[in-house]
XYZ file of C-alpha atoms in Angstrom:
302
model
C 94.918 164.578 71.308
C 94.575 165.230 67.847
C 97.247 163.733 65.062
C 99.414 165.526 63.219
C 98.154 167.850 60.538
C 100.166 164.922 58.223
C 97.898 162.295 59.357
C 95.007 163.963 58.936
C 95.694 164.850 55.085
C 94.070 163.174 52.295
C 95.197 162.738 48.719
C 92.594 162.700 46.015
C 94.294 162.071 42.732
C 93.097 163.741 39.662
C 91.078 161.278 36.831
C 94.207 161.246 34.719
C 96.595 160.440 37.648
C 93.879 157.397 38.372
C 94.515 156.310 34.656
C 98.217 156.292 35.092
C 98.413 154.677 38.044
C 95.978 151.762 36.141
C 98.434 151.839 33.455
C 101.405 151.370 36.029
C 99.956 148.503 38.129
C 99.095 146.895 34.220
C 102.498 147.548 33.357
C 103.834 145.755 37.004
C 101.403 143.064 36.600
C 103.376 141.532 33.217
C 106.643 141.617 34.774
C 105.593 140.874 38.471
C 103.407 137.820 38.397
C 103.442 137.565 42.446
C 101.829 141.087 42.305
C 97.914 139.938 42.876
C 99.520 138.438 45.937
C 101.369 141.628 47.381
C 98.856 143.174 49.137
C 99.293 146.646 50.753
C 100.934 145.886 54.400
C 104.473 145.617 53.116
C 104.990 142.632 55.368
C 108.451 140.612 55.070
C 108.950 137.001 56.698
C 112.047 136.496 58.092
C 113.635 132.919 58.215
C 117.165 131.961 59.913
C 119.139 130.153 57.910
C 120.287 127.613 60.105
C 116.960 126.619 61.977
C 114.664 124.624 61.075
C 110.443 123.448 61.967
C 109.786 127.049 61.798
C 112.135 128.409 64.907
C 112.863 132.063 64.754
C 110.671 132.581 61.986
C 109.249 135.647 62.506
C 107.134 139.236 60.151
C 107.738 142.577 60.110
C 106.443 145.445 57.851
C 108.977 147.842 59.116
C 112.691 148.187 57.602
C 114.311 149.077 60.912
C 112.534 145.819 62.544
C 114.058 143.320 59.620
C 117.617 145.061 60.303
C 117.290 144.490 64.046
C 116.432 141.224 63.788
C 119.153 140.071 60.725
C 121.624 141.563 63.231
C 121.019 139.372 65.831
C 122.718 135.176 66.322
C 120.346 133.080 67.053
C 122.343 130.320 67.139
C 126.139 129.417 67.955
C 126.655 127.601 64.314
C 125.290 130.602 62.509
C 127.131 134.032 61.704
C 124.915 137.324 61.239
C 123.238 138.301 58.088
C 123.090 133.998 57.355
C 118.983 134.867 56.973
C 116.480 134.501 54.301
C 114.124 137.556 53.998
C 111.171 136.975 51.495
C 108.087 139.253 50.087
C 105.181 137.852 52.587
C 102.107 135.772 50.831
C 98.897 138.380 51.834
C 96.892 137.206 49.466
C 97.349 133.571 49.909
C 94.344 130.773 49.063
C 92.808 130.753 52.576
C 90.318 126.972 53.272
C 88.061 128.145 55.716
C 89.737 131.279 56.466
C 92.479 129.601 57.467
C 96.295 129.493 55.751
C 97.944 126.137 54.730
C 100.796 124.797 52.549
C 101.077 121.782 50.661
C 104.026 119.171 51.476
C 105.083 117.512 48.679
C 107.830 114.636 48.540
C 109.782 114.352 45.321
C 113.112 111.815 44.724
C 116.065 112.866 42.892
C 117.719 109.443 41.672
C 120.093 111.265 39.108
C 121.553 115.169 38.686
C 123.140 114.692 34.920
C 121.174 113.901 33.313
C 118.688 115.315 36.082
C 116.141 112.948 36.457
C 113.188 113.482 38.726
C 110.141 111.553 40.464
C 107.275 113.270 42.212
C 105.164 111.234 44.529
C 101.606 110.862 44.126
C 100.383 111.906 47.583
C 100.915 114.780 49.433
C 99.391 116.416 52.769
C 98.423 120.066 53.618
C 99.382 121.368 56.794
C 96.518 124.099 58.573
C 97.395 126.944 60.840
C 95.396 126.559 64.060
C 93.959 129.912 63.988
C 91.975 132.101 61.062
C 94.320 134.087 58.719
C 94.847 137.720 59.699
C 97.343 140.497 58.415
C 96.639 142.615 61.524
C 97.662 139.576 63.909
C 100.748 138.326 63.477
C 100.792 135.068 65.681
C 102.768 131.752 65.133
C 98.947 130.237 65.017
C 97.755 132.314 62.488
C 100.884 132.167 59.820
C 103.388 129.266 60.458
C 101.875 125.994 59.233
C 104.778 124.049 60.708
C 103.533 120.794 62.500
C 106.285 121.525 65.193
C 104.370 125.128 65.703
C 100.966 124.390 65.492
C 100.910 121.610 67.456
C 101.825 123.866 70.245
C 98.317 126.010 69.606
C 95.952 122.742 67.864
C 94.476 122.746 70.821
C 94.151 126.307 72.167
C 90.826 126.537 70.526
C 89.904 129.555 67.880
C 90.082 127.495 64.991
C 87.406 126.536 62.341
C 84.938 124.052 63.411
C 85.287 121.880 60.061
C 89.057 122.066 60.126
C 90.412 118.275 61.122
C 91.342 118.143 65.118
C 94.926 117.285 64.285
C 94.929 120.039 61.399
C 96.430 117.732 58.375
C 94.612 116.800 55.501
C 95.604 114.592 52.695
C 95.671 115.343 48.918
C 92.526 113.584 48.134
C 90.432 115.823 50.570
C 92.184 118.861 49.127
C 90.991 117.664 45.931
C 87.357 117.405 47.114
C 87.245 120.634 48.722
C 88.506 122.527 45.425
C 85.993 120.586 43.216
C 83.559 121.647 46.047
C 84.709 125.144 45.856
C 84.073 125.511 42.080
C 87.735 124.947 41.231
C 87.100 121.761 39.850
C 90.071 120.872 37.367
C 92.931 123.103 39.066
C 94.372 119.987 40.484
C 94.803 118.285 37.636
C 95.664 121.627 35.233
C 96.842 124.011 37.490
C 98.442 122.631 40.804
C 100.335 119.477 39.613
C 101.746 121.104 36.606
C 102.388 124.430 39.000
C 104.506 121.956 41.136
C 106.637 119.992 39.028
C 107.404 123.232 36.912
C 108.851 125.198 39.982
C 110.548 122.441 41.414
C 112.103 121.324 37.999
C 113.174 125.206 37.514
C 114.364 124.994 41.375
C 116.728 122.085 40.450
C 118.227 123.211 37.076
C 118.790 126.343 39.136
C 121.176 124.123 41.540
C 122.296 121.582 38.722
C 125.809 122.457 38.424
C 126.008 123.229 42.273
C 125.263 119.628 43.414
C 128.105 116.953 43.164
C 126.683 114.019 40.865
C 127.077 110.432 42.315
C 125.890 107.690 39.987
C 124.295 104.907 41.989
C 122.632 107.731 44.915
C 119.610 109.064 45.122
C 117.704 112.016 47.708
C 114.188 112.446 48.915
C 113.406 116.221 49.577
C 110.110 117.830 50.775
C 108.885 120.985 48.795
C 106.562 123.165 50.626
C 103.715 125.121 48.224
C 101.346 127.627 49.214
C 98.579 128.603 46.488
C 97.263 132.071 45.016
C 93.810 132.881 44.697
C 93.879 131.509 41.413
C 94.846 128.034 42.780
C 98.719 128.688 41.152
C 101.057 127.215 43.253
C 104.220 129.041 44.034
C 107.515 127.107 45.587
C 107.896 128.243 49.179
C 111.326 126.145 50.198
C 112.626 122.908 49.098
C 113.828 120.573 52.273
C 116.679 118.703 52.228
C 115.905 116.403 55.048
C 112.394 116.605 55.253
C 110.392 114.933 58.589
C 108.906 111.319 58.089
C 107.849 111.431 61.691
C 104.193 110.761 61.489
C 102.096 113.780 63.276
C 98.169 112.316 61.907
C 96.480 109.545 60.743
C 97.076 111.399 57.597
C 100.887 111.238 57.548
C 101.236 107.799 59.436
C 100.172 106.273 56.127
C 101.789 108.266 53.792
C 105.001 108.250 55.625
C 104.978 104.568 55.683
C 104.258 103.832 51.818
C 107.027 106.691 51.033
C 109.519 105.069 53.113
C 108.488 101.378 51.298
C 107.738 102.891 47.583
C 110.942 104.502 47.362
C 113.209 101.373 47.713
C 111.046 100.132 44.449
C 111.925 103.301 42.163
C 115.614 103.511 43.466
C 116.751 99.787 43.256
C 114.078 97.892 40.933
C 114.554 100.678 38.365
C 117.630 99.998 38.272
C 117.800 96.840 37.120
C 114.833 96.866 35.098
C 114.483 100.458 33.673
C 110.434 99.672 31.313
C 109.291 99.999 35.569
C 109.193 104.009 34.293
C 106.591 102.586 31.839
C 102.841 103.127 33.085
C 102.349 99.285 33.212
C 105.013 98.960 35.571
C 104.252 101.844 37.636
C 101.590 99.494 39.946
C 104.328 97.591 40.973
C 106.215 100.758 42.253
C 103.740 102.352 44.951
C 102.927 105.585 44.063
C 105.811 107.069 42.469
C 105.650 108.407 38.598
C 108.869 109.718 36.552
C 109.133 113.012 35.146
C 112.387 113.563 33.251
C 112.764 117.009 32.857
C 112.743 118.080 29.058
C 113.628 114.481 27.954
C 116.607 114.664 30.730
C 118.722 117.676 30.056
C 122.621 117.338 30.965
C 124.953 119.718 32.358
C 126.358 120.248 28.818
C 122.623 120.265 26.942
C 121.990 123.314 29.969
C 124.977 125.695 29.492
C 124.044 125.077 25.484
C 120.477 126.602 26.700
C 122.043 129.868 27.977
């Protein structure tokens, strides 16, 4: 059987309509800088808001789909509509031909003035299964640990990816020198990073009570354009230290020990934000965020 006479129709736009529509996507491209990562499937990933380790997650291209599945509770604590819905990554940095984010740790130790400290270390997480907008599997897209370990050992994967599909920041590091990208760690990435999750945290400054003498430890999860810019995926409040590699089993440790060092011996002796002092503090490093802005120095901003 045939398809309808719609189906079957092409459109051939003129040479001028060609020029506008270059002129148009130009125009997009200055205020839309996510729009080299669109793609052309329309796809939308849809998060619940109160799960967590990548339950319920699920993608959809089609409006009445996303409705359907907004409508629905998924869990007793949670009313309907409490989702996130976001543009989908298609273009995403692939290793391998296969997706990954980047989980990096980052300590909070003051809000006003906000006052921030980014580990050293981080890990990226692998899907178990090659990247593919016309397959829409859990393998393929989710690079939860609690999800792929379900599918690490399925088989499919890439033959070079690590068996328990975690690598560390150093081999990351390697494999974009390796890949010609040899100084977007150091000029692209880290900068990337602490800019979104500074401009994450000023977002939520006057949100958050302040409590001299506390401190948090939050995960933030990155995934990287084809350019190697890193955009800001989710920031975790209580992020897992439950080691899942040899990979994290080390890096969860010194985290756990290092952060003790910035939150206490800082404290009482506040040159340990010097360099000097910095080897006696693991792996932690400060960055104040414009000198420490207050609530008061913010609203004068705006």
């Amino acid at each position: 059987m045939s398809p309808p006479y719609s189906e079957q129709a092409r459109l051939v736009p003129s040479i001028l309509q060609q020029e506008q529509c270059r002129a148009l996507l130009q125009q997009l491209q200055a205020r839309l800088p996510q729009l080299h990562m669109e793609g052309d499937h329309n796809l939308w990933i849809i998060k619940p808001g109160a799960k967590s380790r990548g339950r319920g997650i699920t993608c959809s291209a089609r409006l009445e789909e996303v409705l359907e599945v907004v409508g629905k509770r998924v869990a007793p604590s949670m009313q309907a509509g409490q989702w996130v819905v976001q543009k989908y990554v298609e273009r995403p940095l692939l290793i391998l031909g296969t997706k990954f984010d980047l989980r990096q740790w980052f300590l909070v130790t003051d809000w006003n003035p906000l006052t921030v400290w980014f580990y050293r270390d981080s890990y990226v997480r692998f899907c178990s299964r090659p990247f593919s907008l016309h397959r829409l599997h859990w393998s393929r897209h989710l690079c939860n640990v609690a999800i792929q370990k379900q599918w690490r050992l399925s088989g499919g994967r890439h033959p070079k990816l690590p068996r328990d599909l975690i690598w560390s920041s150093q081999q990351f590091q390697l494999y974009l020198q390796q890949a010609g990208h040899v100084e977007a760690w150091e000029k692209v990435i880290v900068p990337g990073m602490k800019e979104a999750v500074v401009a994450a945290l000023h977002s939520a400054q006057e949100l958050v009570g302040s409590r001299k003498g506390s401190f948090e430890l939050y995960g933030a999860d990155f995934m990287f354009g084809e350019d190697c810019q890193p955009w800001l995926l989710e920031i975790n409040t209580n992020p897992s230290m439950e080691p899942c590699s040899a990979v994290t089993r080390r890096l969860c440790t010194a985290v756990q020990r290092n952060t003790p060092h910035v939150v206490l011996d800082h404290k009482k002796n506040p040159r340990c934000s010097t360099d000097e002092a910095l080897s006696d503090m693991g792996s932690w490093w400060p960055w104040q965020c414009w000198g420490t802005v207050g609530l008061d120095d913010l609203k004068a901003l705006f």
